[in-house]
mmCIF file of C-alpha atoms in Angstrom:
data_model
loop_
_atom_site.group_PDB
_atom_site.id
_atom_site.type_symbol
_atom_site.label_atom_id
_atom_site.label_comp_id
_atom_site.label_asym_id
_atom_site.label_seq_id
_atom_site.Cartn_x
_atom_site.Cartn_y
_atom_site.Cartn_z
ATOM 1 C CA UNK A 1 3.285 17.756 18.559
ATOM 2 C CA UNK A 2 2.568 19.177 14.834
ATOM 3 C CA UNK A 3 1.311 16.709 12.474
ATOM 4 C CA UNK A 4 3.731 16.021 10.306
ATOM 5 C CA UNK A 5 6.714 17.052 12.456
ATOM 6 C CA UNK A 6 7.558 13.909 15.241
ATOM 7 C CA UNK A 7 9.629 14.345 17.766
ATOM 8 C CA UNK A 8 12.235 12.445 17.811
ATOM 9 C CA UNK A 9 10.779 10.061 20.529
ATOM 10 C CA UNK A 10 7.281 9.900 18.711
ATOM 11 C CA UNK A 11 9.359 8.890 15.523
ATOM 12 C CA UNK A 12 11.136 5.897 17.761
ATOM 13 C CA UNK A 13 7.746 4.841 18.504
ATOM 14 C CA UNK A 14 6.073 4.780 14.920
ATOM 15 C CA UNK A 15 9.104 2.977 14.100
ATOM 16 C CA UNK A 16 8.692 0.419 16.658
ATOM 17 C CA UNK A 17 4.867 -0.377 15.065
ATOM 18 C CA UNK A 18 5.979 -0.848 12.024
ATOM 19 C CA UNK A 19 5.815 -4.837 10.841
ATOM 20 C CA UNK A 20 8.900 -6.545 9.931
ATOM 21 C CA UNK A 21 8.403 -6.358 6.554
ATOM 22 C CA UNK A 22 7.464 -2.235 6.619
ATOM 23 C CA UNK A 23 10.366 -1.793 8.693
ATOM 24 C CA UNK A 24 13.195 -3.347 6.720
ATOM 25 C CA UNK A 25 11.835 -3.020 3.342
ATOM 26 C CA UNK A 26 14.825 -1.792 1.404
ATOM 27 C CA UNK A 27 16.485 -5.010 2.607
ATOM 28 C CA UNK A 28 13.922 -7.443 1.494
ATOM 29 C CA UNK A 29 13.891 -5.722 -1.868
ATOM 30 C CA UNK A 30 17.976 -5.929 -2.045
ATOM 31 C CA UNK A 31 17.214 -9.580 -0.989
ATOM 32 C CA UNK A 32 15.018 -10.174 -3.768
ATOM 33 C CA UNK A 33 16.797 -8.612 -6.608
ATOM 34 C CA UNK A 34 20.215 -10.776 -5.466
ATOM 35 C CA UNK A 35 17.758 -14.175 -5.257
ATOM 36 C CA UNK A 36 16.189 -13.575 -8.238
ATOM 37 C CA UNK A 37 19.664 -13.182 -10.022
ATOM 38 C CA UNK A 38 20.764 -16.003 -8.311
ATOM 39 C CA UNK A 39 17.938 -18.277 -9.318
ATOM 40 C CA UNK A 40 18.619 -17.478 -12.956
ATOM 41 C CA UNK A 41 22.188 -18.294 -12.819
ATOM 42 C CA UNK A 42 21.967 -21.567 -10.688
ATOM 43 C CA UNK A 43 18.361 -23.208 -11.683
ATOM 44 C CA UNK A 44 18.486 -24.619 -15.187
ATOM 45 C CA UNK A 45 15.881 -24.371 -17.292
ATOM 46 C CA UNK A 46 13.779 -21.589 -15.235
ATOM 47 C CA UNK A 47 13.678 -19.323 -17.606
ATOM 48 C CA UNK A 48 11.820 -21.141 -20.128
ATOM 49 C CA UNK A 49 9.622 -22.370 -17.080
ATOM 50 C CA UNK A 50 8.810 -18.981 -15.931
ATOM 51 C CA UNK A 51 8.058 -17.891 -19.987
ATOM 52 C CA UNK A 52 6.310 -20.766 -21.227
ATOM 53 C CA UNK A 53 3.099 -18.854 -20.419
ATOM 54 C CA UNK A 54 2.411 -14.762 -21.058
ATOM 55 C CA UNK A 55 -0.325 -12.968 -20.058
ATOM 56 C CA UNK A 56 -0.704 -9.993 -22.800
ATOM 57 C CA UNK A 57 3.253 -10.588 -23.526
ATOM 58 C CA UNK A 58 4.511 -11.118 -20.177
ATOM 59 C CA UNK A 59 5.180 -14.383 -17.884
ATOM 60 C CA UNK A 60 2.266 -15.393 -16.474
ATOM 61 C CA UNK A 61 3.955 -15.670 -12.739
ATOM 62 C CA UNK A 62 5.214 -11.759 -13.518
ATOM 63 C CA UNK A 63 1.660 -10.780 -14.661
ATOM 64 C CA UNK A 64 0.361 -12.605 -11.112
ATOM 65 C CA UNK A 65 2.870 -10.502 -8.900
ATOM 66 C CA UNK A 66 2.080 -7.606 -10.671
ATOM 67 C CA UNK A 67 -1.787 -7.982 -10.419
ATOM 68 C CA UNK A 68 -1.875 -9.131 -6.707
ATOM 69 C CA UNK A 69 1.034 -6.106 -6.151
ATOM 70 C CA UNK A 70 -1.654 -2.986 -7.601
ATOM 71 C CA UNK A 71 -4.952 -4.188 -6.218
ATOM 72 C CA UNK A 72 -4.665 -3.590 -1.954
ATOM 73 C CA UNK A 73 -3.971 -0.143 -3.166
ATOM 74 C CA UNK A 74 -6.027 0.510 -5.415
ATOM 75 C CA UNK A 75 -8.381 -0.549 -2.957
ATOM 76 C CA UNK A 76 -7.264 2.045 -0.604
ATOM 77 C CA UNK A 77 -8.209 4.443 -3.088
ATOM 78 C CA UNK A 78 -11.293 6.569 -2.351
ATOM 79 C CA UNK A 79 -12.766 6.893 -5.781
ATOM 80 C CA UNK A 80 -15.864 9.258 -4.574
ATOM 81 C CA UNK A 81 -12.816 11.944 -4.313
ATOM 82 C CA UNK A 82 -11.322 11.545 -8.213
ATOM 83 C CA UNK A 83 -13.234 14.812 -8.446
ATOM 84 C CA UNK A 84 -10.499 16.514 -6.474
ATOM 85 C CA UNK A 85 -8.048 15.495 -8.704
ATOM 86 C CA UNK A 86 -9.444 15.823 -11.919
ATOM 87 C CA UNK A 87 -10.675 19.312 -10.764
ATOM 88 C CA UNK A 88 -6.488 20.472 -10.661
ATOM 89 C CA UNK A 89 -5.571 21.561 -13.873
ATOM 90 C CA UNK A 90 -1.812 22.246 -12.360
ATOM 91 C CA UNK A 91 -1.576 18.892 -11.217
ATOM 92 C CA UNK A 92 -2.932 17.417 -14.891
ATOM 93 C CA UNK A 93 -1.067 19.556 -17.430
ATOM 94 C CA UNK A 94 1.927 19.225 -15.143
ATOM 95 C CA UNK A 95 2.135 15.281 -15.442
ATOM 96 C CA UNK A 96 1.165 15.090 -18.935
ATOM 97 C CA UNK A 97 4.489 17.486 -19.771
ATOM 98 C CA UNK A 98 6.874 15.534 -17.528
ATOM 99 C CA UNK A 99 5.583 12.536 -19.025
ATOM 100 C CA UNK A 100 4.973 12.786 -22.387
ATOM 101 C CA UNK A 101 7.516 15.690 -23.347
ATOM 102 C CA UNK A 102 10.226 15.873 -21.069
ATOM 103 C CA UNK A 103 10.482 12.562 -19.954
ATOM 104 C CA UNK A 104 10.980 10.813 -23.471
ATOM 105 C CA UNK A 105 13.206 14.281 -24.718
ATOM 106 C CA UNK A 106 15.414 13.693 -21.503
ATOM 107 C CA UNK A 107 16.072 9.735 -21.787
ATOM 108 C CA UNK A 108 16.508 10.263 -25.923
ATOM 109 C CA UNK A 109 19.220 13.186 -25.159
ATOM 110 C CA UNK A 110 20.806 10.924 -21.922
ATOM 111 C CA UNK A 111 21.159 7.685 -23.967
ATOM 112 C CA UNK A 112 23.089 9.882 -26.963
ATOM 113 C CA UNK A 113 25.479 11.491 -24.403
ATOM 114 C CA UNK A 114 26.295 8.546 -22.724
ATOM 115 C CA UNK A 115 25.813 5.810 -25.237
ATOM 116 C CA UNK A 116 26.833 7.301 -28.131
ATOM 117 C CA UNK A 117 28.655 4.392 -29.360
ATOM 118 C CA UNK A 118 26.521 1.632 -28.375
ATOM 119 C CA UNK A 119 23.580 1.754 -30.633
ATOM 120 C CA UNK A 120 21.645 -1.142 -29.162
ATOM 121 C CA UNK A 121 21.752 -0.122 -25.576
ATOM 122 C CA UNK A 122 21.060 3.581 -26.847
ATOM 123 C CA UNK A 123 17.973 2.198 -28.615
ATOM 124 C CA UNK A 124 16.693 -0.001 -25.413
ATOM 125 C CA UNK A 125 17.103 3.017 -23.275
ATOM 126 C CA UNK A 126 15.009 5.469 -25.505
ATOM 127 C CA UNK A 127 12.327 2.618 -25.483
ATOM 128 C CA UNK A 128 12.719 2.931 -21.854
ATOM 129 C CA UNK A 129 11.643 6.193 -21.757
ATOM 130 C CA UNK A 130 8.833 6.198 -23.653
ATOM 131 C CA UNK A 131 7.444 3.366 -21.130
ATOM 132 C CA UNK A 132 5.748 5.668 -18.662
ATOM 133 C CA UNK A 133 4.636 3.724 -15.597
ATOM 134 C CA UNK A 134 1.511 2.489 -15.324
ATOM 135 C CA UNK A 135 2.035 -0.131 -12.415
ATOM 136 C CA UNK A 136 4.914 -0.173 -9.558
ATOM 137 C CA UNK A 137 4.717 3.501 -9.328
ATOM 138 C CA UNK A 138 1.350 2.860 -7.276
ATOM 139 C CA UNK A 139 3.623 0.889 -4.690
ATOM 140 C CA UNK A 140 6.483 3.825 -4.622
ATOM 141 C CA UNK A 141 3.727 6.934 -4.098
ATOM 142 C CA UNK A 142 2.139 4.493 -1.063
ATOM 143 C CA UNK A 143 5.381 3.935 0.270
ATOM 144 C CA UNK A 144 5.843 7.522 0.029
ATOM 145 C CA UNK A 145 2.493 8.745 1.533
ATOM 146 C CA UNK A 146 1.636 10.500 -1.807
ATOM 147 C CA UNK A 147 -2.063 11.177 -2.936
ATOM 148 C CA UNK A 148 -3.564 7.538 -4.076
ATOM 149 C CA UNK A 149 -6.628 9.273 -5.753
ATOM 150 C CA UNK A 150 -3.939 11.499 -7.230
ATOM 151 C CA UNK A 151 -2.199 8.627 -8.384
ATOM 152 C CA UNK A 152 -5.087 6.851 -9.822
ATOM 153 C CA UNK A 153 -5.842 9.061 -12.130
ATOM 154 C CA UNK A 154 -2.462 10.043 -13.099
ATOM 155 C CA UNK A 155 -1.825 6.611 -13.864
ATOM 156 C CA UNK A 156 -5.334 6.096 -15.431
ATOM 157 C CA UNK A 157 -4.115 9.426 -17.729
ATOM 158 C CA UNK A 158 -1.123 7.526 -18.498
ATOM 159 C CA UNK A 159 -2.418 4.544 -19.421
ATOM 160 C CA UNK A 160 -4.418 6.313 -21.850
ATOM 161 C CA UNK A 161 -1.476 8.284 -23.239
ATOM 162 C CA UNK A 162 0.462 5.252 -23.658
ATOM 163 C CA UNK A 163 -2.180 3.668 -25.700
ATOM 164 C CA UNK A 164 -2.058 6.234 -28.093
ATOM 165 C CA UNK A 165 1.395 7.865 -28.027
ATOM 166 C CA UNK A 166 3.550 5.202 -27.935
ATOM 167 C CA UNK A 167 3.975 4.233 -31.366
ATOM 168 C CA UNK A 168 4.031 7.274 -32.653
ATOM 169 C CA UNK A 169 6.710 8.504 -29.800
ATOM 170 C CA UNK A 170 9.042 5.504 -31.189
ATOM 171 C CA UNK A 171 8.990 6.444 -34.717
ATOM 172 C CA UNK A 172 9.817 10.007 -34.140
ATOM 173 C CA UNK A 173 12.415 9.086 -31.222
ATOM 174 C CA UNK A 174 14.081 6.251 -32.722
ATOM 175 C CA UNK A 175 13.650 7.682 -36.573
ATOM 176 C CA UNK A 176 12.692 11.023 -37.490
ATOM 177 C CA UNK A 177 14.429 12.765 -34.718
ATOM 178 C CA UNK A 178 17.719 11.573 -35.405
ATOM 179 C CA UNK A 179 17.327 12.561 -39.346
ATOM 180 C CA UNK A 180 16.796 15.367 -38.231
ATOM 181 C CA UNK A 181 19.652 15.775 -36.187
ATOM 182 C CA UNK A 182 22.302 14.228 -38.939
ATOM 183 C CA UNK A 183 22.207 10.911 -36.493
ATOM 184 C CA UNK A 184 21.630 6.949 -37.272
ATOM 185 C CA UNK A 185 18.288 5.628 -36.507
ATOM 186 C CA UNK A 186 16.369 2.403 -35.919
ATOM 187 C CA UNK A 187 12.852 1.232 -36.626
ATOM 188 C CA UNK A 188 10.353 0.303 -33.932
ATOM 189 C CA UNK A 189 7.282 -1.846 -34.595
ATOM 190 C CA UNK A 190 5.081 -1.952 -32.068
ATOM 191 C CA UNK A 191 1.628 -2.839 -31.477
ATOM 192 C CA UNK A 192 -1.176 -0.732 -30.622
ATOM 193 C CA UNK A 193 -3.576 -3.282 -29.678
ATOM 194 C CA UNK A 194 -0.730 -5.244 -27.471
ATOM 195 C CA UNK A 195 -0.008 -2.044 -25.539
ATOM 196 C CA UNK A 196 -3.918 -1.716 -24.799
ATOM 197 C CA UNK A 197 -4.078 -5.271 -23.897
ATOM 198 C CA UNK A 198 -1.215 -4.664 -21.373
ATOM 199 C CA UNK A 199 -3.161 -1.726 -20.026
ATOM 200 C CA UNK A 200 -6.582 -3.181 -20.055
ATOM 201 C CA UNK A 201 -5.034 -6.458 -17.803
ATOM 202 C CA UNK A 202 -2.242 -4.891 -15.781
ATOM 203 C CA UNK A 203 -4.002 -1.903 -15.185
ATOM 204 C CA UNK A 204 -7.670 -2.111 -15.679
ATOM 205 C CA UNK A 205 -8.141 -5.766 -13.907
ATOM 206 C CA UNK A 206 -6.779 -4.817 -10.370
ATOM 207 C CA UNK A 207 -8.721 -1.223 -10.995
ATOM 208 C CA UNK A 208 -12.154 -2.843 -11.068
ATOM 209 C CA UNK A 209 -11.361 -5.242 -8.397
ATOM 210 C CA UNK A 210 -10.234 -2.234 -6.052
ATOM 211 C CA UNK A 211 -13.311 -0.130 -7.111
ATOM 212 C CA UNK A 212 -15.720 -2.851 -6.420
ATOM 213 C CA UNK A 213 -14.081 -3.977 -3.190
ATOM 214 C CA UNK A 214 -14.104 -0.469 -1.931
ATOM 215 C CA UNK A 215 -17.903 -0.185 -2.898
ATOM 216 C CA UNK A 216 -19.212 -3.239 -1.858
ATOM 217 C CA UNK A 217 -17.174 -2.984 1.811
ATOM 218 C CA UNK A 218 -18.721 0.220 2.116
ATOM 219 C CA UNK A 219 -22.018 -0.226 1.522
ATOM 220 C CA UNK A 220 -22.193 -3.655 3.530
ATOM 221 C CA UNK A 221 -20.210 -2.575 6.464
ATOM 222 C CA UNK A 222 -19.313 1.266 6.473
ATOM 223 C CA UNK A 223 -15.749 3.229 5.834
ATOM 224 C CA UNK A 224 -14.920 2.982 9.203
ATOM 225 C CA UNK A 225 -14.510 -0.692 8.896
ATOM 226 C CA UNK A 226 -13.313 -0.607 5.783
ATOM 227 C CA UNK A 227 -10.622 0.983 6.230
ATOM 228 C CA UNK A 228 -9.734 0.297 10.044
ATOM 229 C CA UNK A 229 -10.354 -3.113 9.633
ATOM 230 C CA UNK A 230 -10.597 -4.767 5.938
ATOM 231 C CA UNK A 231 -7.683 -2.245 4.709
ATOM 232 C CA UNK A 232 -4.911 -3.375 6.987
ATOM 233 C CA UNK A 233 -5.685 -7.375 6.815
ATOM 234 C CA UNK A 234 -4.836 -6.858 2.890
ATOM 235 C CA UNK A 235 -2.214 -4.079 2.996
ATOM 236 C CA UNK A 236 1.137 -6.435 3.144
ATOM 237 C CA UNK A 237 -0.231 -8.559 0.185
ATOM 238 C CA UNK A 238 0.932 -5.825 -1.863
ATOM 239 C CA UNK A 239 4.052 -5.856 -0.760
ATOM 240 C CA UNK A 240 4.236 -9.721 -0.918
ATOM 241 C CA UNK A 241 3.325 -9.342 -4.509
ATOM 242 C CA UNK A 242 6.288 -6.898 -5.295
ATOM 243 C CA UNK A 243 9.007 -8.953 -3.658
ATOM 244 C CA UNK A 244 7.904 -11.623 -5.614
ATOM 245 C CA UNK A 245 7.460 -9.758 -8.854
ATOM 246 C CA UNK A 246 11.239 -8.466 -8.447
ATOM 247 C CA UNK A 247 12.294 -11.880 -7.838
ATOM 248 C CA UNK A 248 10.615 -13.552 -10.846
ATOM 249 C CA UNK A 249 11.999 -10.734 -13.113
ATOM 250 C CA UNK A 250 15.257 -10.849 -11.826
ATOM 251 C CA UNK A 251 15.223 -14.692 -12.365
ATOM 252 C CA UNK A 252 14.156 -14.047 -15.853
ATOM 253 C CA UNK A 253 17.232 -12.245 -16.716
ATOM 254 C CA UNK A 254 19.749 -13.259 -14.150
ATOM 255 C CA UNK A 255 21.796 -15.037 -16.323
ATOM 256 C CA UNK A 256 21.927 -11.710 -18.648
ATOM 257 C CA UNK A 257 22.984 -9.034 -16.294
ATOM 258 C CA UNK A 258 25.617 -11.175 -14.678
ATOM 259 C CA UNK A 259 27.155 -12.168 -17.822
ATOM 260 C CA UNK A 260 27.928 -8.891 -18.794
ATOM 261 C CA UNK A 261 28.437 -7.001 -15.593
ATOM 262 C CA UNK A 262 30.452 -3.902 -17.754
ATOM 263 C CA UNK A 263 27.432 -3.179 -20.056
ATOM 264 C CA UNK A 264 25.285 -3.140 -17.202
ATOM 265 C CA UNK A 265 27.092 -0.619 -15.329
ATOM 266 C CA UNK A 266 27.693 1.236 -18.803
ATOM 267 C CA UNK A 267 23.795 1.102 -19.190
ATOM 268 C CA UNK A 268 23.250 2.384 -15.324
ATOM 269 C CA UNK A 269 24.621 5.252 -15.369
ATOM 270 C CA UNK A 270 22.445 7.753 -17.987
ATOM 271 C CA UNK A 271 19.472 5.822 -15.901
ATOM 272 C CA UNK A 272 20.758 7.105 -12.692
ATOM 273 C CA UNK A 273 21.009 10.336 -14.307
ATOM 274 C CA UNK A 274 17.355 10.045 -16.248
ATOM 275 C CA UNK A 275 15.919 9.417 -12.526
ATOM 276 C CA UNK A 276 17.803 11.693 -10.150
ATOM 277 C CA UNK A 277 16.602 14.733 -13.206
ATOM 278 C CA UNK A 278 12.870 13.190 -13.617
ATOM 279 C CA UNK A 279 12.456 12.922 -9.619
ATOM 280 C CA UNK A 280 14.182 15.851 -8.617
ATOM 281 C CA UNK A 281 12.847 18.625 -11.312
ATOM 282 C CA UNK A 282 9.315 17.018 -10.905
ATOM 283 C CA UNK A 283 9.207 17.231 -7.146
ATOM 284 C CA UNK A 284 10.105 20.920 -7.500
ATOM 285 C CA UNK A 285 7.742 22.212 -10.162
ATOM 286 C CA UNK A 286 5.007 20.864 -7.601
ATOM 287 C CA UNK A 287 6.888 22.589 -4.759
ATOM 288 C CA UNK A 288 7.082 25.507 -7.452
ATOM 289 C CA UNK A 289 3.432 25.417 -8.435
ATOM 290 C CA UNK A 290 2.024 25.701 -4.714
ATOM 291 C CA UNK A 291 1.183 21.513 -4.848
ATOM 292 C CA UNK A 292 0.866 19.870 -1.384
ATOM 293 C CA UNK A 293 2.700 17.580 -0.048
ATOM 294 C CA UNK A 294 1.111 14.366 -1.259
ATOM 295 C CA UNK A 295 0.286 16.073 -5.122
ATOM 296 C CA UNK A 296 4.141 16.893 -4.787
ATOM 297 C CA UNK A 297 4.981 13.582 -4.387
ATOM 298 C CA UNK A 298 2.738 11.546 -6.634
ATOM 299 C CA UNK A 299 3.562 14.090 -9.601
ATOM 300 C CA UNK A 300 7.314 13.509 -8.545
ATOM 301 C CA UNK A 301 7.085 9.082 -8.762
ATOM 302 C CA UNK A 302 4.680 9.042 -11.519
ATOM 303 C CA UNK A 303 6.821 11.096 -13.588
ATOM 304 C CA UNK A 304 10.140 9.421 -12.808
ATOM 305 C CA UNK A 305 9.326 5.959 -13.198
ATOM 306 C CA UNK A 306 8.957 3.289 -16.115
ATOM 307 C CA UNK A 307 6.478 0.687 -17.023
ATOM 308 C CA UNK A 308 10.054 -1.677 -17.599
ATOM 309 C CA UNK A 309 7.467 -4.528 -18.325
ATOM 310 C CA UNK A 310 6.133 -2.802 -21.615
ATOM 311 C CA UNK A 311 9.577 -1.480 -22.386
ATOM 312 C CA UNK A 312 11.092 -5.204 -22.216
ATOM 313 C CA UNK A 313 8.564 -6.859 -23.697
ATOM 314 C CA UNK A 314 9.155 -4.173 -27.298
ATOM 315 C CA UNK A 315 12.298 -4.804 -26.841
ATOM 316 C CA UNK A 316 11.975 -8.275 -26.837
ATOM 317 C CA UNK A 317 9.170 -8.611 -29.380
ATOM 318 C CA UNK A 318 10.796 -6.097 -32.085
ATOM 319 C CA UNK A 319 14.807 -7.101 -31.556
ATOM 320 C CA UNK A 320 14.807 -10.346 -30.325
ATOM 321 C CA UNK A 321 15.504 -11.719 -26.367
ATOM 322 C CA UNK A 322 19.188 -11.596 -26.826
ATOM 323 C CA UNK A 323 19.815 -8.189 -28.126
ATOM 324 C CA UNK A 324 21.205 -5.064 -26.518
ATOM 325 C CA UNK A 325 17.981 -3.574 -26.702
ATOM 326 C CA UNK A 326 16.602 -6.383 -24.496
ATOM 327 C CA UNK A 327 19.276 -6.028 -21.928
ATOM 328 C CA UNK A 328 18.921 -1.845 -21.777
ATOM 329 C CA UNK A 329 15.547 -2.859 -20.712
ATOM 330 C CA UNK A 330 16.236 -5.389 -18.303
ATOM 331 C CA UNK A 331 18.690 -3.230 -16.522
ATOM 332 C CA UNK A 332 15.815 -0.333 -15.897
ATOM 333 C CA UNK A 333 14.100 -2.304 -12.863
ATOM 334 C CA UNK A 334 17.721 -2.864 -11.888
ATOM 335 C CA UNK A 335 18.408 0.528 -11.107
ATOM 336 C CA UNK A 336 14.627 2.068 -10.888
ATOM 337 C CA UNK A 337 13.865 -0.253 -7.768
ATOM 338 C CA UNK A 338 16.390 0.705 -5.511
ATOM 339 C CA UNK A 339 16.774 4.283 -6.773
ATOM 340 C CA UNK A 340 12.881 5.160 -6.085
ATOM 341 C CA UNK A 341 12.779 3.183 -2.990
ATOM 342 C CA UNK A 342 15.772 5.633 -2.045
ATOM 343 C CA UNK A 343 13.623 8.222 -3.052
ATOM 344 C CA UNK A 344 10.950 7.471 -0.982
ATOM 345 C CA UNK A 345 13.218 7.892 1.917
ATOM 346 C CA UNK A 346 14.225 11.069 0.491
ATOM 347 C CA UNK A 347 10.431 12.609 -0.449
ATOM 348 C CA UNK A 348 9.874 11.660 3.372
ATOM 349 C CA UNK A 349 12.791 13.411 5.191
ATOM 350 C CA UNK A 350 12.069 16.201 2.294
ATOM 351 C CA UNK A 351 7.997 16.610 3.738
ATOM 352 C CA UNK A 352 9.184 17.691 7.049
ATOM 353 C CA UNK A 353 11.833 20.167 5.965
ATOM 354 C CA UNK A 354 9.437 22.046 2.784
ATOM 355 C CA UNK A 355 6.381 21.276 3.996
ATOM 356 C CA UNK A 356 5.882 22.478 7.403
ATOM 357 C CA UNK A 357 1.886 21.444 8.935
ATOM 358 C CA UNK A 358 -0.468 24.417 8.804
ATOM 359 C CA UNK A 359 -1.355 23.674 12.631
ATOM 360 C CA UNK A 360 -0.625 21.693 15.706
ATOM 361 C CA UNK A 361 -2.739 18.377 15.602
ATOM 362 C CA UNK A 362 -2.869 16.041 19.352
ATOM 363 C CA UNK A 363 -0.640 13.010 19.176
ATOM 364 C CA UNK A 364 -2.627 10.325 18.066
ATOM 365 C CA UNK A 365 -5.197 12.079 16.592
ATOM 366 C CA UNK A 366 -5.881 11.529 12.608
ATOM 367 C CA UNK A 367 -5.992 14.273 10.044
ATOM 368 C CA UNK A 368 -8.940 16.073 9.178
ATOM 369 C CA UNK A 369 -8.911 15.566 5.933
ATOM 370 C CA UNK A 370 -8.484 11.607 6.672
ATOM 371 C CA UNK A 371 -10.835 11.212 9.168
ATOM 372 C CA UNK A 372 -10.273 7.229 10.101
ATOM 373 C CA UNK A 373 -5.996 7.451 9.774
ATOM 374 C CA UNK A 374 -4.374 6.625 6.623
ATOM 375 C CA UNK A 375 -2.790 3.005 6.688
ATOM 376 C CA UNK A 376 0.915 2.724 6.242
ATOM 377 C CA UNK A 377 2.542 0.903 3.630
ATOM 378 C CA UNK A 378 1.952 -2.524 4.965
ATOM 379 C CA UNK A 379 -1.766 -1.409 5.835
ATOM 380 C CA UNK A 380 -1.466 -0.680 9.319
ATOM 381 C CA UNK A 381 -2.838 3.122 10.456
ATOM 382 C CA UNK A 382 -0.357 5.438 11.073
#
């Protein structure tokens, strides 16, 4: 049996040893998003519970998920290979063009073709996509068996990029681009320091944990155990924390999306478009440019997904909690979730058709290159 090519009984089996949770993860995500919604129709009041404390902007229970969501793995992370990644100039320049070029250029030109007419929701989107994820595209690249050091430092790079850029992205986006072009603008204040903050806790906190974790394991008890043993007893916990992240954001703006079910499916459809482009076009310039499988794919999520948290939270901040804007945001996780968890699906079945195994490896038998097996999505070796 080839390594990355089961049979069709040897994919039965892996099946069958996947957890609960692994195995019928779209469902529990679907699950979430409609209990969330529900929660913020039917409870009274829970929305000003759930936002009576922010951390850096955002509700504090949002801020927990998301924490407890990035840290397994970015524990799983080997950071003594970063070198390998920041070594690949292809891989580098590649992601900072998809994110900081195309990216913004494609959601700007999507939300005047499709919302043309709708200046508020054409506004939220472009805020959208100047967002670039920093966070839940850590879950979709594991999910997707992409390259975690890969995506470290991707999302490190983006962080960065964000930091700097995004101000400056909004003014020309939402002002001097559409002088330019003979079309109405809008102003965007936003921050500097409050998009650092964001970065520095959402990103930063659960990076230093993992780092630390990963070193002090090590050196106390070896990789081997570290990653047979520790590894998979904290693997779910990050999937815990993103069931419960979509179902506090949900419950947040339940009552917003299904009031006005007509602008949200008016909103969805340049974001289906934005992610079926970003994903698609991404995971074939790393086809194109002789990437590997896991490079291919971790270039492909980080470039197609959002950081929806910033984007709301501008929104919020600069047009107020009831606006269009606000509700352009809000509708991004709507549609990213499911869409990229469809696309992990897709990058799978995609791995066995364009990128055939250099050699036959025994069943059971871990790669080379990963030496004590590489856990699965809820932590469990595969």
């Amino acid at each position: 049996m080839t390594a990355n090519v089961p049979t069709a009984d040897a994919t039965s089996a892996v099946v069958a040893r996947l957890s609960r949770l692994d195995r019928f993860l779209p469902l529990w995500i679907g699950l979430a998003m409609v209990a969330g919604l529900l929660l913020g129709r039917v409870v009274p009041g829970l929305n000003t519970a759930l936002e009576a404390v922010k951390v850096g902007g955002i509700s504090l229970p949002i801020a927990v998920g998301l924490l407890v969501m990035m840290y397994p793995v970015l524990a799983k992370v080997r950071y003594d290979r970063l070198d390998t990644v920041t070594g690949d100039r292809r891989l580098l320049i590649s992601s900072l063009v998809l994110n900081w070029l195309l990216g913004p250029a494609v959601m700007f030109a999507l939300a005047w073709i499709f919302l043309a007419d709708h200046a508020e929701y054409r506004t939220g989107l472009i805020i959208v996509g100047l967002a670039r994820c920093i966070a839940m595209v850590i879950i979709w690249n594991d999910l997707a068996c992409g390259d975690r050091e890969a995506a470290a430092v991707l999302v490190a790079l983006n962080s960065v990029f964000q930091v700097l850029a995004f101000g400056v992205l909004g003014w020309f986006y939402l002002s001097v681009l559409p002088d330019w072009l003979g079309l109405s603008g809008e102003a965007l204040t936003v921050s500097g320091w409050d998009i650092a903050r964001n970065v520095l806790i959402f990103l930063g906190v659960p990076l230093l944990a993992g780092y630390l974790t990963r070193r002090q394991g090590e050196r106390a008890k070896g990789r081997t155990w570290y990653e047979r043993s520790f590894l998979p007893s904290i693997g779910p916990v990050a999937l815990y924390g993103l069931l419960f992240t979509i179902v506090i954001l949900f419950a947040l703006q339940g009552d917003a999306i299904t009031s006005r079910p007509w602008d949200v499916a008016l909103i969805a459809v340049p974001l289906l478009v934005y992610f079926a482009i970003m994903w698609a076009g991404s995971y074939a310039l790393g086809r194109g440019i002789g990437l590997n499988y896991e490079r291919t794919t971790t270039l492909a999520f980080t470039a197609a997904g959002n950081n929806f948290e910033l984007a709301i939270a501008v929104a919020i901040g600069t047009f107020g909690v009831t606006s269009g804007q606000a509700l352009a945001g809000v509708v991004g996780p709507l549609i990213e979730v499911p869409v990229l968890v469809a696309l992990v699906y897709v990058s799978l079945a995609l791995r066995r058709r364009l990128f055939p195994p250099e050699r036959s490896v025994p069943a059971g038998r871990p790669e080379p290159s990963d030496p004590v097996g590489r856990p699965g999505p809820g932590g469990r070796p595969r």
